[in-house]
Tab-separated table of C-alpha atoms in Angstrom:
chain	number	residue	atom	x	y	z
C	70	MET	CA	25.632	75.440	-18.031
C	71	GLN	CA	29.048	75.549	-16.156
C	72	THR	CA	27.418	75.377	-12.829
C	73	SER	CA	25.009	72.320	-13.717
C	74	ILE	CA	28.486	70.777	-14.965
C	75	SER	CA	30.213	71.640	-11.742
C	76	GLN	CA	27.522	70.140	-9.206
C	77	SER	CA	27.863	66.833	-11.659
C	78	GLY	CA	31.175	66.633	-10.791
C	79	GLN	CA	30.822	67.326	-7.287
C	80	TRP	CA	28.027	64.489	-7.117
C	81	LEU	CA	30.175	61.910	-9.058
C	82	VAL	CA	32.834	62.716	-6.498
C	83	THR	CA	30.550	62.381	-3.451
C	84	ALA	CA	29.540	58.932	-5.320
C	85	LEU	CA	32.838	57.695	-5.407
C	86	GLU	CA	34.013	58.811	-1.676
C	87	ILE	CA	30.615	56.561	-0.563
C	88	MET	CA	31.278	53.785	-2.806
C	89	SER	CA	35.115	53.776	-1.585
C	90	GLY	CA	34.085	53.872	1.854
C	91	LEU	CA	31.493	50.954	1.553
C	92	PHE	CA	34.420	49.100	-0.049
C	93	ILE	CA	36.383	49.557	2.589
C	94	LEU	CA	33.945	48.932	5.314
C	95	LEU	CA	33.008	45.456	3.136
C	96	LEU	CA	37.210	44.367	3.219
C	97	GLY	CA	37.133	45.429	7.103
C	98	LEU	CA	33.976	42.987	7.579
C	99	LEU	CA	35.504	40.389	5.461
C	100	ALA	CA	38.802	40.562	7.109
C	101	LEU	CA	37.079	40.467	10.619
C	102	TRP	CA	34.874	37.465	9.134
C	103	VAL	CA	38.030	35.389	8.179
C	104	MET	CA	39.803	36.178	11.568
C	105	ILE	CA	36.670	35.141	13.403
C	106	ILE	CA	36.432	31.850	11.292
C	107	PHE	CA	40.043	31.353	11.345
C	108	VAL	CA	39.766	31.144	15.497
C	109	ALA	CA	37.057	29.098	15.293
C	110	ASP	CA	38.491	26.514	12.536
C	111	ILE	CA	41.371	25.924	14.293
C	112	SER	CA	40.200	25.899	17.606
C	113	GLN	CA	37.478	23.007	17.075
C	114	THR	CA	38.234	18.944	16.800
C	115	ARG	CA	35.346	17.811	14.723
C	116	HIS	CA	36.498	18.199	11.301
C	117	ALA	CA	40.219	17.439	10.648
C	118	ILE	CA	40.395	19.323	7.307
C	119	ARG	CA	39.240	22.586	8.798
C	120	ARG	CA	41.595	22.273	11.666
C	121	ASN	CA	44.589	21.844	9.603
C	122	TYR	CA	43.463	24.050	6.699
C	123	PRO	CA	41.646	27.025	8.716
C	124	VAL	CA	39.089	28.999	6.668
C	125	ILE	CA	40.184	27.353	3.171
C	126	GLY	CA	39.066	23.971	4.385
C	127	ARG	CA	35.443	25.260	4.400
C	128	PHE	CA	35.420	25.389	0.452
C	129	ARG	CA	35.531	21.756	0.412
C	130	TYR	CA	31.627	21.514	1.389
C	131	LEU	CA	31.181	24.110	-1.273
C	132	PHE	CA	32.576	22.240	-3.844
C	133	GLU	CA	31.047	19.101	-2.660
C	134	LYS	CA	27.866	20.639	-2.986
C	135	LEU	CA	28.290	22.334	-6.312
C	136	GLY	CA	29.990	19.037	-7.749
C	137	GLY	CA	26.511	17.509	-8.779
C	138	PHE	CA	25.546	20.450	-10.691
C	139	PHE	CA	28.618	20.983	-12.871
C	140	ARG	CA	28.756	17.266	-13.428
C	141	GLN	CA	25.237	17.332	-14.688
C	142	TYR	CA	25.391	20.355	-16.814
C	143	PHE	CA	28.883	20.619	-17.931
C	144	PHE	CA	30.897	17.526	-17.496
C	145	ALA	CA	28.480	14.540	-17.956
C	146	MET	CA	28.229	13.015	-21.375
C	147	ASP	CA	24.700	12.381	-22.713
C	148	ARG	CA	24.368	8.734	-21.743
C	149	GLU	CA	26.522	8.704	-18.245
C	150	GLU	CA	24.374	9.970	-15.671
C	151	LEU	CA	22.674	7.783	-13.273
C	152	PRO	CA	19.848	7.430	-12.119
C	153	PHE	CA	18.713	9.100	-15.568
C	154	ASN	CA	21.206	10.151	-18.070
C	155	ARG	CA	20.506	13.495	-20.295
C	156	ALA	CA	19.407	11.786	-23.341
C	157	GLN	CA	16.654	9.975	-21.131
C	158	ARG	CA	15.701	13.150	-19.600
C	159	THR	CA	15.567	14.991	-22.569
C	160	TRP	CA	13.232	12.541	-24.277
C	161	VAL	CA	10.774	12.973	-21.910
C	162	TYR	CA	10.987	16.583	-21.648
C	163	ARG	CA	10.723	16.942	-25.114
C	164	ALA	CA	7.681	14.585	-25.291
C	165	ALA	CA	6.206	16.683	-22.322
C	166	LYS	CA	6.174	19.718	-24.258
C	167	ASP	CA	5.044	18.060	-27.602
C	168	LEU	CA	8.413	19.232	-29.410
C	169	ASN	CA	10.033	17.261	-32.443
C	170	ASN	CA	11.980	14.448	-30.890
C	171	THR	CA	13.846	13.341	-34.079
C	172	VAL	CA	17.805	13.350	-33.702
C	173	ALA	CA	20.365	13.907	-36.278
C	174	PHE	CA	23.765	12.124	-37.411
C	175	GLY	CA	23.201	9.129	-35.347
C	176	SER	CA	22.484	7.741	-32.167
C	177	THR	CA	24.760	8.556	-29.069
C	178	ARG	CA	23.909	5.322	-27.537
C	179	ASP	CA	26.310	2.552	-27.830
C	180	ILE	CA	24.685	-0.553	-29.025
C	181	ARG	CA	27.692	-3.003	-28.385
C	182	THR	CA	27.300	-2.648	-24.636
C	183	PRO	CA	26.403	-6.045	-23.038
C	184	GLY	CA	22.527	-5.849	-22.053
C	185	SER	CA	21.205	-3.258	-24.527
C	186	VAL	CA	18.094	-4.173	-25.968
C	187	LEU	CA	17.565	-4.378	-29.788
C	188	PHE	CA	14.216	-4.792	-31.251
C	189	VAL	CA	13.591	-7.041	-34.529
C	190	ASN	CA	12.594	-5.055	-37.307
C	191	CYS	CA	10.683	-6.926	-40.394
C	192	PRO	CA	11.425	-6.224	-43.868
C	193	TYR	CA	7.599	-5.247	-44.552
C	194	PRO	CA	6.492	-2.840	-41.768
C	195	THR	CA	3.049	-2.252	-40.944
C	196	LEU	CA	1.152	0.186	-43.008
C	197	GLY	CA	-0.065	3.256	-41.167
C	198	GLU	CA	-3.694	2.292	-42.457
C	199	ASN	CA	-3.282	-1.191	-41.001
C	200	ALA	CA	-2.188	0.050	-37.490
C	201	ALA	CA	-4.561	-0.804	-34.304
C	202	PRO	CA	-4.879	1.106	-31.052
C	203	SER	CA	-4.042	-0.513	-28.117
C	204	THR	CA	-7.310	-2.461	-26.731
C	205	PRO	CA	-8.336	-2.546	-23.027
C	206	VAL	CA	-7.089	-5.126	-20.772
C	207	THR	CA	-9.754	-6.157	-18.003
C	208	ILE	CA	-8.298	-6.635	-14.753
C	209	GLY	CA	-10.454	-8.748	-12.052
C	210	LYS	CA	-12.910	-10.122	-14.293
C	211	ASP	CA	-14.420	-12.277	-11.297
C	212	SER	CA	-14.828	-9.313	-9.195
C	213	ARG	CA	-18.172	-7.369	-8.634
C	214	SER	CA	-16.350	-4.321	-10.554
C	215	PRO	CA	-13.788	-5.246	-13.064
C	216	TYR	CA	-11.746	-2.548	-14.631
C	217	ALA	CA	-11.145	-2.337	-18.112
C	218	ALA	CA	-7.910	-0.323	-18.209
C	219	PRO	CA	-7.627	1.420	-21.634
C	220	SER	CA	-3.869	2.187	-21.504
C	221	PHE	CA	-0.841	0.354	-21.139
C	222	PHE	CA	1.107	3.101	-19.644
C	223	ASN	CA	0.045	4.742	-16.308
C	224	ILE	CA	1.272	6.616	-13.404
C	225	SER	CA	3.008	4.761	-10.608
C	226	GLY	CA	2.146	5.208	-6.804
C	227	MET	CA	3.545	8.658	-5.455
C	228	SER	CA	1.949	9.746	-2.022
C	229	TYR	CA	0.664	13.483	-0.856
C	230	GLY	CA	3.243	14.135	1.394
C	231	ALA	CA	6.040	12.897	-0.841
C	232	ILE	CA	4.995	15.212	-3.362
C	233	SER	CA	2.998	18.695	-3.434
C	234	LYS	CA	-0.454	19.607	-3.801
C	235	PRO	CA	0.162	21.152	-7.133
C	236	ALA	CA	2.306	18.256	-8.255
C	237	ILE	CA	-1.070	15.855	-7.208
C	238	GLN	CA	-3.314	18.096	-9.221
C	239	ALA	CA	-1.248	18.159	-12.366
C	240	LEU	CA	-0.709	14.440	-12.282
C	241	ALA	CA	-4.480	13.677	-11.429
C	242	GLN	CA	-5.644	16.435	-14.241
C	243	GLY	CA	-3.113	15.027	-16.896
C	244	ALA	CA	-4.296	11.209	-16.317
C	245	LYS	CA	-7.835	12.503	-16.778
C	246	LYS	CA	-6.862	14.196	-20.190
C	247	ALA	CA	-4.741	11.012	-21.283
C	248	GLY	CA	-7.081	8.234	-20.032
C	249	ILE	CA	-5.003	6.638	-17.815
C	250	TRP	CA	-4.715	5.695	-14.272
C	251	MET	CA	-3.183	7.046	-11.294
C	252	ASN	CA	-1.862	5.342	-8.045
C	253	THR	CA	-2.420	7.220	-5.227
C	254	GLY	CA	0.843	6.029	-3.244
C	255	GLU	CA	0.663	5.009	0.283
C	256	GLY	CA	-0.424	8.810	1.609
C	257	GLY	CA	-4.012	8.084	1.211
C	258	LEU	CA	-6.615	9.673	-0.923
C	259	THR	CA	-6.972	13.413	-1.261
C	260	PRO	CA	-9.844	15.782	-2.781
C	261	TRP	CA	-7.021	16.539	-5.443
C	262	HIS	CA	-6.844	13.433	-6.557
C	263	LEU	CA	-10.778	13.300	-6.882
C	264	GLN	CA	-10.994	16.507	-8.322
C	265	GLY	CA	-8.666	15.493	-11.489
C	266	GLY	CA	-11.462	13.245	-12.366
C	267	CYS	CA	-9.032	10.225	-13.432
C	268	ASP	CA	-9.449	6.709	-12.869
C	269	LEU	CA	-7.752	5.814	-9.254
C	270	VAL	CA	-5.755	2.933	-7.918
C	271	PHE	CA	-5.650	3.052	-4.151
C	272	GLN	CA	-2.658	1.857	-2.278
C	273	ILE	CA	-2.592	0.449	0.890
C	274	GLY	CA	0.567	0.743	2.606
C	275	THR	CA	1.907	-1.044	5.916
C	276	ALA	CA	0.698	1.810	7.828
C	277	LYS	CA	-2.703	1.784	5.941
C	278	TYR	CA	-2.894	5.373	5.892
C	279	GLY	CA	-6.801	6.503	5.175
C	280	VAL	CA	-8.097	2.902	5.690
C	281	ARG	CA	-6.733	2.588	9.191
C	282	ASP	CA	-8.283	2.605	12.591
C	283	ALA	CA	-6.774	4.293	15.603
C	284	ASN	CA	-4.654	1.358	16.449
C	285	GLY	CA	-3.384	1.118	12.681
C	286	ALA	CA	-5.411	-1.949	11.696
C	287	LEU	CA	-7.599	-1.970	8.482
C	288	ASP	CA	-10.754	-0.613	9.127
C	289	ASP	CA	-13.464	-1.789	6.733
C	290	HIS	CA	-15.955	1.024	7.118
C	291	LYS	CA	-13.400	3.583	5.772
C	292	LEU	CA	-12.123	0.897	3.201
C	293	ALA	CA	-15.647	0.908	1.810
C	294	SER	CA	-16.024	4.348	2.025
C	295	ILE	CA	-12.964	4.751	-0.420
C	296	ALA	CA	-14.225	2.189	-2.641
C	297	ALA	CA	-17.568	4.103	-3.180
C	298	HIS	CA	-15.779	6.834	-5.342
C	299	GLU	CA	-16.429	5.643	-8.470
C	300	GLN	CA	-13.021	6.961	-9.605
C	301	VAL	CA	-11.321	4.247	-7.375
C	302	ARG	CA	-11.133	1.293	-9.536
C	303	MET	CA	-8.446	-1.035	-7.881
C	304	PHE	CA	-7.046	-1.499	-4.695
C	305	GLU	CA	-2.910	-2.178	-4.486
C	306	LEU	CA	-1.475	-3.656	-1.273
C	307	LYS	CA	1.830	-2.278	-0.965
C	308	LEU	CA	4.349	-4.999	0.442
C	309	SER	CA	7.489	-3.812	-0.717
C	310	GLN	CA	9.155	-1.248	-3.230
C	311	GLY	CA	12.449	-1.307	-4.998
C	312	ALA	CA	13.988	1.476	-3.561
C	313	LYS	CA	13.803	0.359	-0.081
C	314	PRO	CA	12.266	-3.655	0.195
C	315	GLY	CA	11.650	-4.363	3.605
C	316	LYS	CA	11.805	-1.044	4.952
C	317	GLY	CA	8.727	1.576	5.959
C	318	GLY	CA	8.511	5.082	5.605
C	319	ILE	CA	8.612	8.017	8.253
C	320	VAL	CA	6.713	11.043	8.302
C	321	PRO	CA	8.250	13.623	10.672
C	322	ALA	CA	6.072	15.440	13.449
C	323	ASP	CA	6.778	18.856	11.838
C	324	LYS	CA	5.506	17.563	8.575
C	325	VAL	CA	2.209	15.958	9.953
C	326	THR	CA	0.071	18.990	9.678
C	327	ARG	CA	-3.712	18.812	10.089
C	328	GLU	CA	-4.558	18.180	6.595
C	329	ILE	CA	-2.152	15.264	6.561
C	330	ALA	CA	-3.538	13.981	9.585
C	331	GLU	CA	-7.138	13.954	8.484
C	332	ILE	CA	-6.278	12.179	4.844
C	333	ARG	CA	-4.003	9.490	6.434
C	334	GLY	CA	-5.983	9.199	9.555
C	335	ILE	CA	-3.142	9.700	12.474
C	336	LYS	CA	-2.438	12.403	15.078
C	337	GLU	CA	-1.577	15.949	14.349
C	338	GLY	CA	1.824	17.002	15.108
C	339	CYS	CA	3.218	13.413	15.902
C	340	ALA	CA	5.660	11.596	14.092
C	341	SER	CA	4.393	8.428	11.966
C	342	ILE	CA	6.445	5.619	11.383
C	343	SER	CA	5.313	3.232	9.030
C	344	PRO	CA	6.041	-0.788	9.928
C	345	ASN	CA	8.422	-2.384	7.770
C	346	ARG	CA	5.695	-4.763	6.347
C	347	HIS	CA	2.047	-5.408	7.137
C	348	PRO	CA	1.796	-6.760	10.686
C	349	ASP	CA	-1.262	-8.741	10.077
C	350	ILE	CA	0.418	-10.416	7.054
C	351	SER	CA	2.818	-13.281	8.389
C	352	ASN	CA	2.873	-15.602	5.451
C	353	ASP	CA	1.266	-16.291	2.219
C	354	ASP	CA	-2.109	-17.458	3.679
C	355	ASP	CA	-2.516	-14.391	5.179
C	356	LEU	CA	-1.778	-12.066	2.221
C	357	LEU	CA	-4.154	-14.502	0.157
C	358	ASN	CA	-6.859	-13.944	2.887
C	359	MET	CA	-6.276	-10.232	3.087
C	360	LEU	CA	-6.290	-9.848	-0.975
C	361	ALA	CA	-9.739	-11.700	-0.785
C	362	HIS	CA	-11.081	-9.668	2.214
C	363	ILE	CA	-10.495	-6.466	0.535
C	364	ARG	CA	-11.936	-7.834	-2.709
C	365	GLU	CA	-14.984	-8.681	-0.732
C	366	VAL	CA	-15.609	-5.305	1.181
C	367	THR	CA	-14.542	-3.136	-1.843
C	368	GLY	CA	-16.346	-5.265	-4.945
C	369	LYS	CA	-12.895	-4.013	-7.013
C	370	PRO	CA	-9.961	-5.653	-8.265
C	371	VAL	CA	-7.188	-6.074	-5.836
C	372	GLY	CA	-3.446	-6.962	-6.121
C	373	PHE	CA	-0.281	-6.268	-4.552
C	374	LYS	CA	3.060	-4.639	-5.073
C	375	THR	CA	6.526	-6.238	-4.502
C	376	VAL	CA	10.131	-6.848	-4.928
C	377	ILE	CA	11.418	-10.289	-5.286
C	378	GLY	CA	14.441	-11.792	-4.649
C	379	ASP	CA	14.107	-15.331	-6.086
C	380	THR	CA	11.750	-17.843	-7.404
C	381	GLN	CA	11.185	-19.782	-4.268
C	382	TRP	CA	8.586	-17.406	-2.868
C	383	LEU	CA	6.751	-17.692	-6.102
C	384	ASP	CA	6.550	-21.438	-6.155
C	385	GLU	CA	5.315	-21.381	-2.568
C	386	LEU	CA	2.699	-18.647	-3.371
C	387	PHE	CA	1.305	-19.855	-6.620
C	388	SER	CA	1.302	-23.331	-5.371
C	389	LEU	CA	-0.872	-22.194	-2.301
C	390	ILE	CA	-3.314	-20.150	-4.676
C	391	ARG	CA	-3.925	-23.365	-6.852
C	392	GLY	CA	-4.432	-25.038	-3.332
C	393	LYS	CA	-6.970	-22.561	-2.242
C	394	GLY	CA	-8.640	-21.851	-5.529
C	395	ARG	CA	-8.551	-19.115	-7.923
C	396	ASP	CA	-11.020	-16.865	-6.379
C	397	TYR	CA	-8.037	-16.359	-3.914
C	398	ALA	CA	-5.674	-15.271	-6.519
C	399	PRO	CA	-4.628	-11.581	-6.803
C	400	ASP	CA	-6.051	-9.653	-9.760
C	401	PHE	CA	-2.711	-8.215	-10.684
C	402	ILE	CA	0.818	-8.291	-9.242
C	403	THR	CA	2.708	-5.120	-9.766
C	404	LEU	CA	6.519	-5.891	-9.802
C	405	ASP	CA	8.932	-3.508	-8.872
C	406	GLY	CA	12.827	-3.520	-9.724
C	407	ALA	CA	15.431	-2.911	-7.312
C	408	GLU	CA	16.293	0.239	-9.505
C	409	GLY	CA	13.107	1.757	-8.492
C	410	GLY	CA	13.106	5.303	-6.788
C	411	THR	CA	11.779	6.886	-3.750
C	412	GLY	CA	12.099	10.254	-2.007
C	413	ALA	CA	14.374	8.958	0.837
C	414	SER	CA	15.867	5.508	1.054
C	415	PRO	CA	19.168	3.926	3.431
C	416	MET	CA	21.845	3.534	0.620
C	417	PRO	CA	22.487	-0.092	1.358
C	418	LEU	CA	18.725	-0.808	0.174
C	419	ILE	CA	18.752	1.388	-2.275
C	420	ASP	CA	21.961	-0.072	-3.723
C	421	ALA	CA	22.045	-3.839	-2.906
C	422	VAL	CA	18.757	-5.203	-2.190
C	423	GLY	CA	16.314	-6.822	-4.669
C	424	LEU	CA	16.543	-8.258	-8.250
C	425	PRO	CA	16.719	-5.581	-11.059
C	426	LEU	CA	13.518	-5.670	-13.060
C	427	LYS	CA	15.193	-7.231	-16.442
C	428	GLU	CA	15.868	-10.135	-14.238
C	429	SER	CA	12.649	-10.209	-12.103
C	430	LEU	CA	9.971	-9.632	-14.668
C	431	PRO	CA	10.641	-12.836	-16.793
C	432	LEU	CA	10.835	-15.018	-13.773
C	433	LEU	CA	7.170	-13.682	-12.414
C	434	VAL	CA	5.794	-14.062	-15.787
C	435	ASP	CA	7.430	-17.700	-16.469
C	436	LYS	CA	5.943	-18.764	-12.861
C	437	LEU	CA	2.749	-17.603	-13.675
C	438	ASN	CA	2.458	-19.222	-17.030
C	439	GLU	CA	4.024	-22.505	-15.157
C	440	TYR	CA	1.437	-22.653	-12.593
C	441	GLY	CA	-1.308	-21.737	-15.309
C	442	LEU	CA	-2.031	-18.349	-13.544
C	443	ARG	CA	-1.202	-15.985	-16.177
C	444	GLU	CA	-4.594	-15.373	-17.583
C	445	ARG	CA	-6.079	-14.791	-14.276
C	446	ILE	CA	-3.313	-12.503	-12.632
C	447	LYS	CA	-2.184	-9.462	-14.773
C	448	VAL	CA	1.300	-8.030	-14.411
C	449	ILE	CA	2.279	-4.340	-14.140
C	450	ALA	CA	6.056	-3.525	-14.204
C	451	SER	CA	7.407	-0.819	-12.360
C	452	GLY	CA	11.139	0.282	-12.030
C	453	LYS	CA	13.099	3.311	-14.135
C	454	LEU	CA	10.494	2.670	-17.380
C	455	VAL	CA	10.525	6.334	-18.788
C	456	ASN	CA	11.420	6.215	-22.576
C	457	PRO	CA	9.584	4.046	-25.222
C	458	SER	CA	12.227	1.356	-25.707
C	459	ASP	CA	12.192	0.691	-21.828
C	460	ILE	CA	7.987	-0.018	-21.954
C	461	THR	CA	8.550	-1.822	-25.281
C	462	TRP	CA	10.988	-4.392	-23.912
C	463	ALA	CA	8.655	-4.926	-20.722
C	464	LEU	CA	5.677	-5.736	-23.320
C	465	CYS	CA	8.032	-7.853	-24.939
C	466	VAL	CA	8.755	-9.717	-21.754
C	467	GLY	CA	5.080	-9.982	-20.713
C	468	ALA	CA	3.955	-7.359	-19.083
C	469	ASP	CA	0.282	-6.488	-19.241
C	470	PHE	CA	1.007	-2.551	-18.027
C	471	ILE	CA	3.861	-0.644	-17.357
C	472	VAL	CA	3.738	2.332	-14.461
C	473	SER	CA	6.290	5.009	-13.920
C	474	ALA	CA	6.452	7.752	-11.224
C	475	ARG	CA	9.881	9.416	-12.093
C	476	GLY	CA	9.000	9.635	-15.684
C	477	PHE	CA	6.143	11.532	-14.856
C	478	MET	CA	7.911	13.666	-12.266
C	479	PHE	CA	10.162	14.881	-15.409
C	480	THR	CA	6.924	15.968	-17.154
C	481	LEU	CA	6.185	18.141	-13.943
C	482	GLY	CA	9.533	19.651	-14.656
C	483	CYS	CA	11.775	17.744	-12.226
C	484	ILE	CA	15.601	18.264	-12.876
C	485	GLN	CA	16.969	15.432	-11.060
C	486	ALA	CA	18.267	17.823	-8.246
C	487	LEU	CA	18.624	14.948	-6.168
C	488	GLN	CA	16.803	17.010	-3.214
C	489	CYS	CA	13.522	15.114	-2.556
C	490	ASN	CA	14.303	14.137	1.034
C	491	GLU	CA	15.231	17.718	1.920
C	492	ASN	CA	11.916	19.810	1.475
C	493	THR	CA	14.120	21.701	-0.727
C	494	CYS	CA	12.967	20.575	-4.367
C	495	PRO	CA	13.821	23.612	-6.437
C	496	THR	CA	10.871	22.764	-8.998
C	497	GLY	CA	7.865	22.543	-6.293
C	498	ILE	CA	7.131	18.783	-6.855
C	499	ALA	CA	8.713	17.109	-3.818
C	500	THR	CA	8.397	20.235	-1.312
C	501	HIS	CA	5.831	21.641	0.882
C	502	ASP	CA	7.675	24.870	0.777
C	503	LYS	CA	4.864	27.330	-0.602
C	504	LYS	CA	7.193	29.623	-2.290
C	505	LEU	CA	9.077	26.561	-4.350
C	506	GLN	CA	5.323	25.149	-5.258
C	507	ARG	CA	4.489	28.552	-6.763
C	508	GLY	CA	6.702	27.472	-9.987
C	509	LEU	CA	4.449	24.583	-10.621
C	510	ASP	CA	1.378	25.495	-12.718
C	511	PRO	CA	-0.897	22.304	-12.227
C	512	GLU	CA	-2.963	23.355	-15.542
C	513	LEU	CA	0.360	23.661	-17.575
C	514	LYS	CA	1.885	20.807	-16.223
C	515	ALA	CA	-1.400	18.349	-16.679
C	516	ASN	CA	-1.115	19.024	-20.525
C	517	ARG	CA	2.327	17.925	-20.416
C	518	VAL	CA	1.239	14.891	-18.649
C	519	ALA	CA	-1.006	14.173	-21.514
C	520	ASN	CA	1.488	14.890	-24.094
C	521	TYR	CA	4.047	12.572	-22.563
C	522	VAL	CA	1.380	9.700	-22.430
C	523	ARG	CA	0.290	10.441	-26.055
C	524	ASN	CA	4.027	10.600	-27.610
C	525	MET	CA	5.000	7.573	-25.305
C	526	THR	CA	2.059	5.408	-27.025
C	527	TYR	CA	2.844	6.896	-30.410
C	528	GLU	CA	6.512	6.074	-30.435
C	529	VAL	CA	5.887	2.709	-28.922
C	530	GLY	CA	3.537	1.811	-31.713
C	531	MET	CA	5.968	3.131	-33.958
C	532	ILE	CA	8.354	0.120	-32.782
C	533	ALA	CA	5.628	-2.272	-32.794
C	534	HIS	CA	5.016	-1.160	-36.734
C	535	ALA	CA	8.632	-1.548	-37.620
C	536	CYS	CA	8.480	-4.953	-36.151
C	537	GLY	CA	5.563	-6.017	-38.427
C	538	LEU	CA	2.769	-5.598	-35.487
C	539	SER	CA	-0.478	-3.863	-35.723
C	540	SER	CA	-0.276	-2.955	-32.231
C	541	PRO	CA	2.242	-2.941	-29.016
C	542	ARG	CA	-0.003	-5.601	-27.648
C	543	GLY	CA	1.189	-8.036	-29.987
C	544	PHE	CA	4.941	-7.852	-28.437
C	545	GLN	CA	6.667	-11.249	-27.800
C	546	ARG	CA	9.993	-12.232	-26.568
C	547	HIS	CA	11.022	-13.302	-30.093
C	548	HIS	CA	10.576	-9.272	-30.900
C	549	ALA	CA	13.918	-8.321	-28.884
C	550	ARG	CA	17.274	-9.244	-28.843
C	551	VAL	CA	19.912	-8.645	-26.246
C	552	VAL	CA	23.673	-7.580	-26.642
C	553	GLN	CA	26.133	-10.398	-24.962
C	554	ASP	CA	29.522	-9.614	-23.473
C	555	ASN	CA	31.038	-10.655	-26.954
C	556	GLY	CA	29.077	-7.704	-28.694
C	557	LEU	CA	26.652	-9.646	-30.459
C	558	SER	CA	23.156	-10.247	-29.668
C	559	ILE	CA	20.782	-13.057	-29.130
C	560	PRO	CA	16.858	-13.261	-29.187
C	561	LEU	CA	15.272	-12.625	-25.708
C	562	SER	CA	13.270	-15.634	-26.244
C	563	GLU	CA	16.555	-17.958	-25.869
C	564	ILE	CA	17.530	-16.352	-22.674
C	565	PHE	CA	14.223	-16.873	-21.182
C	566	PRO	CA	12.508	-19.296	-23.081
C	567	PRO	CA	8.555	-19.253	-22.859
C	568	VAL	CA	7.243	-21.565	-20.306
C	569	LYS	CA	4.077	-23.816	-20.625
C	570	HIS	CA	1.554	-24.145	-17.810
C	571	HIS	CA	2.500	-27.564	-16.237
C	572	VAL	CA	-0.693	-29.472	-14.902
C-alpha cells in the first residue's frame, strides 16, 4: 500500500516536472515569437499602426474581425441590425422549424418610425370557416404552355456556384413539398434542380450560362433543350439585380471546375466574366424582340428581371409595347429593389444605385395600369421581403407574386455571417468547401423550407382575415397605412393613388 502511494506521488512529481518544462518552453516560444513580430512590425512600412505600435497593433485586426460577431450576439438590439435584424431572422428561423411564433408583453417595433406600414383591421374579421385559399394566377396565357402558379410566395434566383450543391438540393426538395417555384439563378440548370421535382424558372443572365454557344451568344438548340423539361415552367431574362445594377458577375478560374464548366457551357479552369448587360440587347426594341424569340423557341412564359431608376424608361418601353402589339409584351416583370442582396457587389452599387422597392413597386404597377397592360403583364416583387408584413405590403401595392432569396437562406441555417464572397460560409450554404457543406443536411432543411412557406402563407392569411378579406389575393392599397414624419399615418392609397388606364 505504502509502495503504491509512493509510486503515485513519484508519478505526480514527474508529471508536474513535464508540465513545468512544457510551460517554460511555451513561454520561450512566445517570447521568441514576440521578438520576431516586433522586428517585423517596426521595420515594415505598409501599416502605420503596426510600425508605431509593434505587436499590440496587430490586435486591431483581430478586434475588427470579431466586432461583427460581438455586435450581432451581444450588443445590437432586436431591431437594430442590417441588412436583417434579429427580430426578422428569428421569425424566419422559428417559422422554418415550425415553432410557436407568438410573443409576449408587446412589440419591440417602434410603430412611430416614419415609413412604418400598418394594416387596416376591420371591426368584423373574416371567420375561419369563411376563409379561402389563394387561387392560382396564370402567367403567359397566350403562350403555348401557360403556367398557373399556385403560390404567391416563391424562391428567388440563387445560382449553383454562388450556393452549394446541398443548398440547391434542400431548396428544390423543399419547393416541391411546399408547391412553389424555384428560380435557378443565372448559373444554369443542374441535375439537383431537376431531382427536387419542383417547378423551375430558368434565369438567363448576361453570360447566358447553360444556353450559350462558344462565343456567348444565345443557342436556340440549348434553349429548346432546357424548355423540354416539363419542370421548367418559365424563362426570366435578367437585365439587372438590386445589389449590382449595371454590373456582371465574376467566376474565378479556380471555381470553374469541370462540373461548373459543363453546366454553364464555359471552359474549365478559365475565369468567366459576365458582361454588364446583354451584348445583343441595346434598346427596348431589342429587348421585346428577344423576349418574343425566347417565347417562340420555348413555348413558355417569358419575362425579365430589372431594377428601375425612374419612370421615363417605363413610359418608353410600354409605349413601344402598345405600338408593336401585346404579343411582344413580357409575360411578367420581376422587379428588384436597391435593397436586394448578392454574394458579392461593389459598395457604391449596393449602397447607392437604383430605387428601393417601396418606391419602385407602386411606380411599376401604376405605369402598367396607365398603359392598359396590367392584366397582360404580371408583377413579381423581389428585394428584402422575408416576413409576413413584408409580403402583405407588396400584395397591397399590387404585386402578383413575391420572391425571396435571403429569406430562404435563413431557412437553410444562414446566420448572416456576411462571408458569402469568401468561400468560408460557416453554414455550408455559400461555400464549396466540402467540410463546411457537411453541416447542411438537405432532407432536414427541405422540411424547413416547406415549413417556412406554410407559416408565411398562414400568417399573411391571418393579416388578410383581420382586414376583413377572405384571401390574401384581395389586398389593395387602402388596406395599408404608412407612418409620416409627424408620427401619424395616412392610407397608402393617398400616397400612391390608384391609376386608371388612359387610352
